[in-house]
């Protein structure tokens, strides 16, 4: 008996052991893996034979990257769509959370298992790259760096799908891959088949340009942060009420936005880059905080109450649940705007109205579905799903209404729809309206949304008074004496 | 000493739906308690709160004196949870399934292997060790689920409808396993629709309806309990014809003749007070009926449950006496207050 359960060390995560045992027996993965090898080999040989000598290497690189990208950027992340939902549907997630496995370890175990298989695919690319080397004209470092970046992107995309797979909304789990897959496939095909662009990309990845190092460094940091945020969201979605994943997620987002504020104060970053960085940090932070369906239970409040008045104060933005999440989102919003304005205010830099308008529009676009979810879906367990679907819907609506306005040649008509702050971006692009008047309007709309959220959050917080009282009781009662 | 399970004024609302509505009860250590109710009555919600998988809107739930909301991690070490439905994994054998949970529970090396072996022997899963867990029969799946719930040797076992969908043989096997666990001193809280089975293996029964506990007592007291109107059925056998009993009943104010039998019949006495039944018997003898047999009929548990629900429908309130301790005299009969 023992031989069959001694195949993996005790040191490995139980989730990884489980996923590997299942995954290694899955015929689909073996079939895909072998098919890819045979297909790549045949294509490589035929491409090598048919291409002229000066282009052969580049053609082969393009083919290798095309198939590798499709496998790890499309197929592998799609496998994550059902990662947690199948456990939830099968009723096994409850049994897992009753063990010593935290929700985080469950989610990470699922993610690592898929990433491990992607790594296996990456390792199979190496023989083809060695073969390709003999065709000449290879930018070795650039191609290896690009492979690495594709793999990191795959990790982030897989984290995205694994995290969202914790949502019970079938619509969300279906829509995002359906929307994302064609975009990704189109992008991959464009990059690999357009010879100039592919060569430029490899050249960029060779890090000869100092700016490329910064851009790639920021890209990796953003991929890690977004991927981590999504895995943390997945953990929140499946965790029992007493498991708090929100506070750490918010603390990290807060630390990052404070870092950006510091960079802004010392005028280290261009305004447009700062806007991008602020939005990168704020988007997952606000989207996850504002939609948290986890109820506030006394156990989650205990660590805050133990830290005295300062801890209790911090709790107002760090307690799990949407009311504290809304206050946290508003703080992130304010800090992000301050980081953006610190250049013009403290160093007399040019105030770039168009950049600020985009930031306020996107911020407002993030807050608007939050207001709808908080006011009209307060009792729903599918807050995240509803929020993301509303976010997509408002974005699409802004595009459609802009098209209608242009077709009617009546662009003033768009003012009727500024309650959806995404509309400000196409309005700015049209050139008919002044950026200053659009900026003022977008600030007013954002402030109204903030006020609505704040009011609802205060009501929600007041309802949590009993939970805080119970938490204080736990702190007062001292350590627990376990039976037997 | 604290109870194994103590629930006090527990409420759980899902939006406007009141799934659990002020439930209170206690289950002593080492007893087997059956949890009975229609679908949607609040059984699973109550059990999930005990298993730390859900949280109460109001009220407290404790396992071995530990609050399930305040200290969920500690409660999980004490409790084994067997849900009504759980899927098994594809491409994973029975032994690998148990191994995964043993690892997840923190068992390592030799201790892990020994624990798995013990559980497999107890649940008789050794011959199925290399079978894929998702290819098992319903009965074997339930045994696997029980094995998983027992891996960390919990003090309290919470089982939600474990017998649902099992064939008679598998039910008998499951009942046997529960009896063995009860003998080992584990507290077992089990829900089921099959009242007769619960009656055989449980020390006490909890009836829940619309999120409220409507009865808490032992099976025997229910079988001997009164009907919807507070009456009790007796079987009377005489040395003579049934007509004599029927004729005698016509003249009695609180006695109703229900059905003729070969040498007597079934009668219904309008009270559940045993002293009043003794008076009826004495009057029968005094009036010349040659009584051969006079005994109280036992109802089946389904009838008892329906009667309790009937009382509630008619606006009466069922009183829930405290549960009996194992091995002690059964709890008093449930009484009804207008």
mmCIF file of N, CA and C in Angstrom, chain A residues 1-2 4-15 17-19 21-23 25-27 87 89-101 105 110 240-243 293 295 297-299 379 466 470-471 473-474 477-484, chain B residues 15 48 51-55 58-59 63-67 69-72 74-81 83 85-93 95-97 99-101 103-110 112-114 116-117 120 129-130 132 148 152 155:
data_model
loop_
_atom_site.group_PDB
_atom_site.id
_atom_site.type_symbol
_atom_site.label_atom_id
_atom_site.label_comp_id
_atom_site.label_asym_id
_atom_site.label_seq_id
_atom_site.Cartn_x
_atom_site.Cartn_y
_atom_site.Cartn_z
ATOM 1 N N UNK A 1 0.824 -1.201 0.000
ATOM 2 C CA UNK A 1 0.000 0.000 0.000
ATOM 3 C C UNK A 1 0.856 1.249 0.000
ATOM 4 N N UNK A 2 1.885 1.241 0.903
ATOM 5 C CA UNK A 2 2.608 2.484 1.118
ATOM 6 C C UNK A 2 3.318 2.972 -0.133
ATOM 7 N N UNK A 4 2.279 3.254 -3.081
ATOM 8 C CA UNK A 4 1.463 4.126 -3.923
ATOM 9 C C UNK A 4 1.274 5.517 -3.332
ATOM 10 N N UNK A 5 1.566 5.682 -2.051
ATOM 11 C CA UNK A 5 1.418 7.029 -1.476
ATOM 12 C C UNK A 5 2.762 7.583 -1.018
ATOM 13 N N UNK A 6 3.831 6.959 -1.458
ATOM 14 C CA UNK A 6 5.157 7.481 -1.125
ATOM 15 C C UNK A 6 5.838 8.087 -2.346
ATOM 16 N N UNK A 7 5.042 8.312 -3.401
ATOM 17 C CA UNK A 7 5.641 8.815 -4.630
ATOM 18 C C UNK A 7 6.049 10.273 -4.541
ATOM 19 N N UNK A 8 5.502 11.017 -3.584
ATOM 20 C CA UNK A 8 5.866 12.425 -3.425
ATOM 21 C C UNK A 8 6.297 12.685 -1.985
ATOM 22 N N UNK A 9 7.259 13.582 -1.860
ATOM 23 C CA UNK A 9 7.797 13.899 -0.537
ATOM 24 C C UNK A 9 6.752 14.608 0.323
ATOM 25 N N UNK A 10 6.898 14.453 1.640
ATOM 26 C CA UNK A 10 6.026 15.171 2.573
ATOM 27 C C UNK A 10 6.234 16.669 2.499
ATOM 28 N N UNK A 11 7.400 17.057 1.982
ATOM 29 C CA UNK A 11 7.708 18.500 1.948
ATOM 30 C C UNK A 11 6.892 19.233 0.891
ATOM 31 N N UNK A 12 6.438 18.504 -0.119
ATOM 32 C CA UNK A 12 5.651 19.159 -1.179
ATOM 33 C C UNK A 12 4.259 19.518 -0.668
ATOM 34 N N UNK A 13 3.704 20.584 -1.225
ATOM 35 C CA UNK A 13 2.357 21.010 -0.838
ATOM 36 C C UNK A 13 1.357 19.897 -1.189
ATOM 37 N N UNK A 14 0.430 19.587 -0.277
ATOM 38 C CA UNK A 14 -0.571 18.554 -0.587
ATOM 39 C C UNK A 14 -1.341 18.851 -1.869
ATOM 40 N N UNK A 15 -1.630 20.124 -2.106
ATOM 41 C CA UNK A 15 -2.373 20.490 -3.321
ATOM 42 C C UNK A 15 -1.580 20.143 -4.574
ATOM 43 N N UNK A 17 0.786 17.889 -4.832
ATOM 44 C CA UNK A 17 0.831 16.422 -4.956
ATOM 45 C C UNK A 17 -0.456 15.925 -5.608
ATOM 46 N N UNK A 18 -1.572 16.441 -5.126
ATOM 47 C CA UNK A 18 -2.875 16.017 -5.671
ATOM 48 C C UNK A 18 -2.988 16.366 -7.157
ATOM 49 N N UNK A 19 -2.659 17.618 -7.478
ATOM 50 C CA UNK A 19 -2.806 18.063 -8.860
ATOM 51 C C UNK A 19 -1.855 17.312 -9.796
ATOM 52 N N UNK A 21 -0.649 14.237 -9.294
ATOM 53 C CA UNK A 21 -1.138 12.855 -9.447
ATOM 54 C C UNK A 21 -2.258 12.796 -10.478
ATOM 55 N N UNK A 22 -3.161 13.770 -10.369
ATOM 56 C CA UNK A 22 -4.281 13.786 -11.324
ATOM 57 C C UNK A 22 -3.804 14.181 -12.719
ATOM 58 N N UNK A 23 -2.972 15.240 -12.743
ATOM 59 C CA UNK A 23 -2.540 15.789 -14.032
ATOM 60 C C UNK A 23 -1.705 14.829 -14.846
ATOM 61 N N UNK A 25 -1.910 11.741 -14.961
ATOM 62 C CA UNK A 25 -2.722 10.655 -15.533
ATOM 63 C C UNK A 25 -3.681 11.167 -16.603
ATOM 64 N N UNK A 26 -3.824 12.485 -16.688
ATOM 65 C CA UNK A 26 -4.806 13.044 -17.628
ATOM 66 C C UNK A 26 -4.341 12.824 -19.064
ATOM 67 N N UNK A 27 -5.132 12.102 -19.814
ATOM 68 C CA UNK A 27 -4.742 11.754 -21.196
ATOM 69 C C UNK A 27 -4.716 12.979 -22.092
ATOM 70 N N UNK A 87 -14.034 22.382 -8.138
ATOM 71 C CA UNK A 87 -13.970 21.962 -6.723
ATOM 72 C C UNK A 87 -15.230 22.428 -5.988
ATOM 73 N N UNK A 89 -18.161 23.140 -7.354
ATOM 74 C CA UNK A 89 -19.311 22.393 -7.891
ATOM 75 C C UNK A 89 -19.340 20.970 -7.334
ATOM 76 N N UNK A 90 -18.177 20.362 -7.228
ATOM 77 C CA UNK A 90 -18.105 18.984 -6.728
ATOM 78 C C UNK A 90 -18.248 18.881 -5.222
ATOM 79 N N UNK A 91 -18.302 20.010 -4.545
ATOM 80 C CA UNK A 91 -18.462 19.994 -3.087
ATOM 81 C C UNK A 91 -17.187 19.617 -2.355
ATOM 82 N N UNK A 92 -16.058 19.643 -3.044
ATOM 83 C CA UNK A 92 -14.803 19.243 -2.396
ATOM 84 C C UNK A 92 -14.090 20.418 -1.731
ATOM 85 N N UNK A 93 -14.468 21.628 -2.116
ATOM 86 C CA UNK A 93 -13.754 22.790 -1.564
ATOM 87 C C UNK A 93 -14.023 22.906 -0.061
ATOM 88 N N UNK A 94 -15.252 22.599 0.364
ATOM 89 C CA UNK A 94 -15.576 22.669 1.793
ATOM 90 C C UNK A 94 -14.696 21.723 2.593
ATOM 91 N N UNK A 95 -14.511 20.533 2.043
ATOM 92 C CA UNK A 95 -13.717 19.536 2.769
ATOM 93 C C UNK A 95 -12.258 19.951 2.826
ATOM 94 N N UNK A 96 -11.813 20.656 1.791
ATOM 95 C CA UNK A 96 -10.417 21.109 1.789
ATOM 96 C C UNK A 96 -10.190 22.216 2.806
ATOM 97 N N UNK A 97 -11.132 23.166 2.882
ATOM 98 C CA UNK A 97 -10.902 24.274 3.807
ATOM 99 C C UNK A 97 -11.016 23.832 5.268
ATOM 100 N N UNK A 98 -11.574 22.644 5.494
ATOM 101 C CA UNK A 98 -11.640 22.130 6.863
ATOM 102 C C UNK A 98 -10.330 21.479 7.297
ATOM 103 N N UNK A 99 -9.421 21.299 6.370
ATOM 104 C CA UNK A 99 -8.106 20.769 6.731
ATOM 105 C C UNK A 99 -7.208 21.940 7.122
ATOM 106 N N UNK A 100 -5.929 21.681 7.195
ATOM 107 C CA UNK A 100 -5.021 22.784 7.526
ATOM 108 C C UNK A 100 -4.650 23.607 6.297
ATOM 109 N N UNK A 101 -5.190 23.228 5.156
ATOM 110 C CA UNK A 101 -4.907 23.997 3.945
ATOM 111 C C UNK A 101 -5.690 25.306 4.003
ATOM 112 N N UNK A 105 -3.382 28.528 0.026
ATOM 113 C CA UNK A 105 -2.584 27.367 -0.410
ATOM 114 C C UNK A 105 -3.349 26.546 -1.447
ATOM 115 N N UNK A 110 -3.357 25.081 -7.111
ATOM 116 C CA UNK A 110 -3.989 24.942 -8.425
ATOM 117 C C UNK A 110 -3.172 25.681 -9.492
ATOM 118 N N UNK A 240 -13.303 30.432 4.077
ATOM 119 C CA UNK A 240 -14.348 30.581 5.080
ATOM 120 C C UNK A 240 -14.301 32.004 5.653
ATOM 121 N N UNK A 241 -15.408 32.410 6.278
ATOM 122 C CA UNK A 241 -15.526 33.807 6.721
ATOM 123 C C UNK A 241 -14.374 34.235 7.631
ATOM 124 N N UNK A 242 -13.877 33.305 8.437
ATOM 125 C CA UNK A 242 -12.866 33.686 9.426
ATOM 126 C C UNK A 242 -11.473 33.872 8.823
ATOM 127 N N UNK A 243 -11.292 33.443 7.579
ATOM 128 C CA UNK A 243 -9.970 33.586 6.945
ATOM 129 C C UNK A 243 -9.905 34.943 6.258
ATOM 130 N N UNK A 293 -17.403 40.298 -0.721
ATOM 131 C CA UNK A 293 -18.645 39.779 -0.153
ATOM 132 C C UNK A 293 -18.392 39.092 1.183
ATOM 133 N N UNK A 295 -18.161 38.312 4.831
ATOM 134 C CA UNK A 295 -18.757 39.000 5.968
ATOM 135 C C UNK A 295 -17.683 39.314 7.012
ATOM 136 N N UNK A 297 -16.379 38.995 10.486
ATOM 137 C CA UNK A 297 -16.616 38.154 11.662
ATOM 138 C C UNK A 297 -15.655 38.599 12.764
ATOM 139 N N UNK A 298 -16.008 38.349 14.023
ATOM 140 C CA UNK A 298 -15.190 38.871 15.124
ATOM 141 C C UNK A 298 -13.715 38.447 15.035
ATOM 142 N N UNK A 299 -13.473 37.198 14.601
ATOM 143 C CA UNK A 299 -12.087 36.706 14.553
ATOM 144 C C UNK A 299 -11.199 37.596 13.688
ATOM 145 N N UNK A 379 -26.867 42.369 -0.914
ATOM 146 C CA UNK A 379 -26.927 41.056 -0.275
ATOM 147 C C UNK A 379 -26.390 39.933 -1.142
ATOM 148 N N UNK A 466 -21.985 45.269 16.287
ATOM 149 C CA UNK A 466 -22.110 44.079 17.117
ATOM 150 C C UNK A 466 -20.900 43.157 16.937
ATOM 151 N N UNK A 470 -18.252 41.864 19.812
ATOM 152 C CA UNK A 470 -17.888 40.458 20.054
ATOM 153 C C UNK A 470 -16.378 40.265 19.974
ATOM 154 N N UNK A 471 -15.746 40.968 19.050
ATOM 155 C CA UNK A 471 -14.286 40.853 18.917
ATOM 156 C C UNK A 471 -13.609 41.352 20.180
ATOM 157 N N UNK A 473 -14.870 41.248 23.113
ATOM 158 C CA UNK A 473 -15.106 40.194 24.116
ATOM 159 C C UNK A 473 -14.044 39.103 24.004
ATOM 160 N N UNK A 474 -13.741 38.715 22.764
ATOM 161 C CA UNK A 474 -12.734 37.656 22.557
ATOM 162 C C UNK A 474 -11.388 38.124 23.104
ATOM 163 N N UNK A 477 -11.416 37.992 26.798
ATOM 164 C CA UNK A 477 -11.505 36.652 27.402
ATOM 165 C C UNK A 477 -10.162 35.935 27.441
ATOM 166 N N UNK A 478 -9.150 36.446 26.774
ATOM 167 C CA UNK A 478 -7.811 35.864 26.842
ATOM 168 C C UNK A 478 -7.655 34.625 25.985
ATOM 169 N N UNK A 479 -6.557 33.867 26.170
ATOM 170 C CA UNK A 479 -6.301 32.715 25.301
ATOM 171 C C UNK A 479 -7.286 31.578 25.542
ATOM 172 N N UNK A 480 -7.431 30.748 24.520
ATOM 173 C CA UNK A 480 -8.406 29.653 24.558
ATOM 174 C C UNK A 480 -7.797 28.399 25.182
ATOM 175 N N UNK A 481 -8.568 27.761 26.088
ATOM 176 C CA UNK A 481 -8.128 26.469 26.646
ATOM 177 C C UNK A 481 -8.784 25.352 25.856
ATOM 178 N N UNK A 482 -7.973 24.598 25.138
ATOM 179 C CA UNK A 482 -8.528 23.530 24.302
ATOM 180 C C UNK A 482 -8.833 22.299 25.133
ATOM 181 N N UNK A 483 -9.934 21.596 24.824
ATOM 182 C CA UNK A 483 -10.237 20.374 25.562
ATOM 183 C C UNK A 483 -9.277 19.257 25.179
ATOM 184 N N UNK A 484 -9.003 18.415 26.165
ATOM 185 C CA UNK A 484 -8.229 17.186 25.966
ATOM 186 C C UNK A 484 -6.979 17.389 25.204
ATOM 187 N N UNK B 15 -30.460 36.910 3.087
ATOM 188 C CA UNK B 15 -31.348 37.963 2.616
ATOM 189 C C UNK B 15 -32.662 37.871 3.373
ATOM 190 N N UNK B 48 -23.722 23.146 8.769
ATOM 191 C CA UNK B 48 -22.596 23.872 8.150
ATOM 192 C C UNK B 48 -22.032 24.926 9.100
ATOM 193 N N UNK B 51 -19.863 23.148 11.428
ATOM 194 C CA UNK B 51 -18.613 22.713 10.785
ATOM 195 C C UNK B 51 -17.731 23.895 10.385
ATOM 196 N N UNK B 52 -18.111 25.102 10.802
ATOM 197 C CA UNK B 52 -17.376 26.352 10.507
ATOM 198 C C UNK B 52 -17.390 26.718 9.024
ATOM 199 N N UNK B 53 -18.311 26.139 8.279
ATOM 200 C CA UNK B 53 -18.383 26.452 6.854
ATOM 201 C C UNK B 53 -19.340 27.599 6.564
ATOM 202 N N UNK B 54 -20.144 27.939 7.544
ATOM 203 C CA UNK B 54 -21.040 29.081 7.407
ATOM 204 C C UNK B 54 -21.001 29.819 8.745
ATOM 205 N N UNK B 55 -21.622 30.952 8.816
ATOM 206 C CA UNK B 55 -21.568 31.722 10.048
ATOM 207 C C UNK B 55 -22.978 32.145 10.415
ATOM 208 N N UNK B 58 -26.958 35.503 13.988
ATOM 209 C CA UNK B 58 -27.060 35.841 15.407
ATOM 210 C C UNK B 58 -26.987 34.544 16.208
ATOM 211 N N UNK B 59 -26.592 34.641 17.461
ATOM 212 C CA UNK B 59 -26.558 33.467 18.318
ATOM 213 C C UNK B 59 -25.191 32.803 18.311
ATOM 214 N N UNK B 63 -18.642 23.851 19.879
ATOM 215 C CA UNK B 63 -18.280 22.435 19.814
ATOM 216 C C UNK B 63 -17.268 22.207 20.926
ATOM 217 N N UNK B 64 -17.601 21.317 21.829
ATOM 218 C CA UNK B 64 -16.771 21.043 23.018
ATOM 219 C C UNK B 64 -16.419 22.345 23.743
ATOM 220 N N UNK B 65 -17.370 23.244 23.822
ATOM 221 C CA UNK B 65 -17.174 24.495 24.553
ATOM 222 C C UNK B 65 -16.455 25.576 23.781
ATOM 223 N N UNK B 66 -16.114 25.303 22.520
ATOM 224 C CA UNK B 66 -15.380 26.304 21.731
ATOM 225 C C UNK B 66 -16.316 26.931 20.706
ATOM 226 N N UNK B 67 -16.352 28.230 20.700
ATOM 227 C CA UNK B 67 -17.237 28.968 19.794
ATOM 228 C C UNK B 67 -16.758 28.795 18.344
ATOM 229 N N UNK B 69 -17.440 30.455 15.709
ATOM 230 C CA UNK B 69 -17.116 31.698 14.990
ATOM 231 C C UNK B 69 -15.826 32.303 15.525
ATOM 232 N N UNK B 70 -15.654 32.246 16.830
ATOM 233 C CA UNK B 70 -14.467 32.860 17.432
ATOM 234 C C UNK B 70 -13.204 32.044 17.184
ATOM 235 N N UNK B 71 -13.320 30.744 17.211
ATOM 236 C CA UNK B 71 -12.129 29.884 17.098
ATOM 237 C C UNK B 71 -12.351 28.765 16.084
ATOM 238 N N UNK B 72 -12.563 29.125 14.820
ATOM 239 C CA UNK B 72 -12.890 28.086 13.825
ATOM 240 C C UNK B 72 -11.780 27.056 13.629
ATOM 241 N N UNK B 74 -9.663 25.860 15.758
ATOM 242 C CA UNK B 74 -9.664 24.891 16.862
ATOM 243 C C UNK B 74 -10.849 23.932 16.718
ATOM 244 N N UNK B 75 -11.986 24.481 16.297
ATOM 245 C CA UNK B 75 -13.182 23.642 16.129
ATOM 246 C C UNK B 75 -12.943 22.604 15.035
ATOM 247 N N UNK B 76 -12.252 22.999 13.974
ATOM 248 C CA UNK B 76 -12.021 22.072 12.856
ATOM 249 C C UNK B 76 -11.200 20.864 13.285
ATOM 250 N N UNK B 77 -10.368 21.031 14.293
ATOM 251 C CA UNK B 77 -9.580 19.889 14.771
ATOM 252 C C UNK B 77 -10.454 18.906 15.540
ATOM 253 N N UNK B 78 -11.578 19.401 16.056
ATOM 254 C CA UNK B 78 -12.426 18.555 16.897
ATOM 255 C C UNK B 78 -13.561 17.916 16.117
ATOM 256 N N UNK B 79 -13.806 18.419 14.930
ATOM 257 C CA UNK B 79 -15.023 18.025 14.220
ATOM 258 C C UNK B 79 -14.696 17.295 12.911
ATOM 259 N N UNK B 80 -15.472 16.273 12.623
ATOM 260 C CA UNK B 80 -15.380 15.602 11.330
ATOM 261 C C UNK B 80 -16.652 15.887 10.564
ATOM 262 N N UNK B 81 -16.529 16.345 9.345
ATOM 263 C CA UNK B 81 -17.709 16.783 8.582
ATOM 264 C C UNK B 81 -17.908 15.886 7.379
ATOM 265 N N UNK B 83 -20.489 15.846 4.339
ATOM 266 C CA UNK B 83 -21.635 16.519 3.710
ATOM 267 C C UNK B 83 -22.567 15.538 3.007
ATOM 268 N N UNK B 85 -23.514 15.655 -0.038
ATOM 269 C CA UNK B 85 -23.042 15.331 -1.385
ATOM 270 C C UNK B 85 -21.618 15.850 -1.544
ATOM 271 N N UNK B 86 -20.767 15.020 -2.046
ATOM 272 C CA UNK B 86 -19.422 15.508 -2.365
ATOM 273 C C UNK B 86 -18.901 14.738 -3.565
ATOM 274 N N UNK B 87 -18.249 15.468 -4.447
ATOM 275 C CA UNK B 87 -17.706 14.829 -5.637
ATOM 276 C C UNK B 87 -16.345 14.231 -5.325
ATOM 277 N N UNK B 88 -16.006 13.212 -6.043
ATOM 278 C CA UNK B 88 -14.655 12.667 -5.909
ATOM 279 C C UNK B 88 -13.831 13.085 -7.108
ATOM 280 N N UNK B 89 -12.530 12.975 -6.941
ATOM 281 C CA UNK B 89 -11.646 13.474 -7.988
ATOM 282 C C UNK B 89 -11.433 12.446 -9.094
ATOM 283 N N UNK B 90 -11.277 12.988 -10.295
ATOM 284 C CA UNK B 90 -10.915 12.119 -11.428
ATOM 285 C C UNK B 90 -9.455 11.716 -11.297
ATOM 286 N N UNK B 91 -9.132 10.583 -11.854
ATOM 287 C CA UNK B 91 -7.740 10.121 -11.920
ATOM 288 C C UNK B 91 -7.072 10.062 -10.555
ATOM 289 N N UNK B 92 -7.824 9.719 -9.534
ATOM 290 C CA UNK B 92 -7.249 9.609 -8.197
ATOM 291 C C UNK B 92 -7.815 8.374 -7.504
ATOM 292 N N UNK B 93 -6.924 7.519 -7.028
ATOM 293 C CA UNK B 93 -7.390 6.281 -6.404
ATOM 294 C C UNK B 93 -7.867 6.567 -4.981
ATOM 295 N N UNK B 95 -6.836 5.320 -2.191
ATOM 296 C CA UNK B 95 -5.739 5.538 -1.229
ATOM 297 C C UNK B 95 -5.101 6.913 -1.454
ATOM 298 N N UNK B 96 -5.033 7.327 -2.700
ATOM 299 C CA UNK B 96 -4.467 8.658 -2.976
ATOM 300 C C UNK B 96 -5.397 9.759 -2.459
ATOM 301 N N UNK B 97 -6.688 9.495 -2.542
ATOM 302 C CA UNK B 97 -7.678 10.444 -2.028
ATOM 303 C C UNK B 97 -7.474 10.647 -0.525
ATOM 304 N N UNK B 99 -4.825 9.888 1.115
ATOM 305 C CA UNK B 99 -3.471 10.424 1.315
ATOM 306 C C UNK B 99 -3.462 11.948 1.171
ATOM 307 N N UNK B 100 -4.202 12.447 0.198
ATOM 308 C CA UNK B 100 -4.263 13.902 0.004
ATOM 309 C C UNK B 100 -4.803 14.584 1.256
ATOM 310 N N UNK B 101 -5.913 14.046 1.779
ATOM 311 C CA UNK B 101 -6.495 14.684 2.963
ATOM 312 C C UNK B 101 -5.618 14.493 4.200
ATOM 313 N N UNK B 103 -2.351 14.342 4.186
ATOM 314 C CA UNK B 103 -1.295 15.351 4.040
ATOM 315 C C UNK B 103 -1.833 16.732 4.390
ATOM 316 N N UNK B 104 -3.049 17.019 3.888
ATOM 317 C CA UNK B 104 -3.634 18.346 4.126
ATOM 318 C C UNK B 104 -3.915 18.567 5.614
ATOM 319 N N UNK B 105 -4.138 17.458 6.346
ATOM 320 C CA UNK B 105 -4.379 17.579 7.784
ATOM 321 C C UNK B 105 -3.078 17.636 8.580
ATOM 322 N N UNK B 106 -1.972 17.518 7.886
ATOM 323 C CA UNK B 106 -0.678 17.697 8.548
ATOM 324 C C UNK B 106 0.015 16.408 8.946
ATOM 325 N N UNK B 107 -0.533 15.260 8.574
ATOM 326 C CA UNK B 107 0.143 13.991 8.889
ATOM 327 C C UNK B 107 1.345 13.817 7.968
ATOM 328 N N UNK B 108 2.404 13.269 8.534
ATOM 329 C CA UNK B 108 3.619 13.075 7.735
ATOM 330 C C UNK B 108 4.151 11.652 7.902
ATOM 331 N N UNK B 109 4.846 11.189 6.874
ATOM 332 C CA UNK B 109 5.607 9.938 6.907
ATOM 333 C C UNK B 109 4.844 8.738 7.441
ATOM 334 N N UNK B 110 5.453 8.080 8.423
ATOM 335 C CA UNK B 110 4.901 6.827 8.940
ATOM 336 C C UNK B 110 3.526 7.045 9.574
ATOM 337 N N UNK B 112 1.321 9.206 8.828
ATOM 338 C CA UNK B 112 0.329 9.379 7.760
ATOM 339 C C UNK B 112 -0.097 8.022 7.208
ATOM 340 N N UNK B 113 0.889 7.187 6.921
ATOM 341 C CA UNK B 113 0.577 5.860 6.342
ATOM 342 C C UNK B 113 -0.245 5.026 7.321
ATOM 343 N N UNK B 114 0.140 5.106 8.603
ATOM 344 C CA UNK B 114 -0.580 4.308 9.606
ATOM 345 C C UNK B 114 -2.022 4.790 9.768
ATOM 346 N N UNK B 116 -3.859 6.294 7.561
ATOM 347 C CA UNK B 116 -4.642 5.912 6.369
ATOM 348 C C UNK B 116 -5.028 4.437 6.465
ATOM 349 N N UNK B 117 -4.053 3.616 6.883
ATOM 350 C CA UNK B 117 -4.312 2.176 7.012
ATOM 351 C C UNK B 117 -5.439 1.916 8.015
ATOM 352 N N UNK B 120 -8.772 2.950 6.550
ATOM 353 C CA UNK B 120 -9.210 2.052 5.478
ATOM 354 C C UNK B 120 -9.692 0.721 6.036
ATOM 355 N N UNK B 129 -8.495 -0.044 -2.439
ATOM 356 C CA UNK B 129 -7.443 0.984 -2.333
ATOM 357 C C UNK B 129 -7.007 1.535 -3.682
ATOM 358 N N UNK B 130 -6.889 0.678 -4.685
ATOM 359 C CA UNK B 130 -6.354 1.125 -5.975
ATOM 360 C C UNK B 130 -7.446 1.453 -6.993
ATOM 361 N N UNK B 132 -10.276 3.844 -8.712
ATOM 362 C CA UNK B 132 -10.440 5.293 -8.836
ATOM 363 C C UNK B 132 -11.628 5.743 -7.986
ATOM 364 N N UNK B 148 -12.575 9.746 5.236
ATOM 365 C CA UNK B 148 -11.925 11.062 5.180
ATOM 366 C C UNK B 148 -12.258 11.884 6.423
ATOM 367 N N UNK B 152 -8.570 12.565 11.060
ATOM 368 C CA UNK B 152 -7.904 13.269 12.167
ATOM 369 C C UNK B 152 -8.509 12.890 13.511
ATOM 370 N N UNK B 155 -13.465 14.333 17.694
ATOM 371 C CA UNK B 155 -14.317 13.974 18.836
ATOM 372 C C UNK B 155 -15.793 14.014 18.444
#
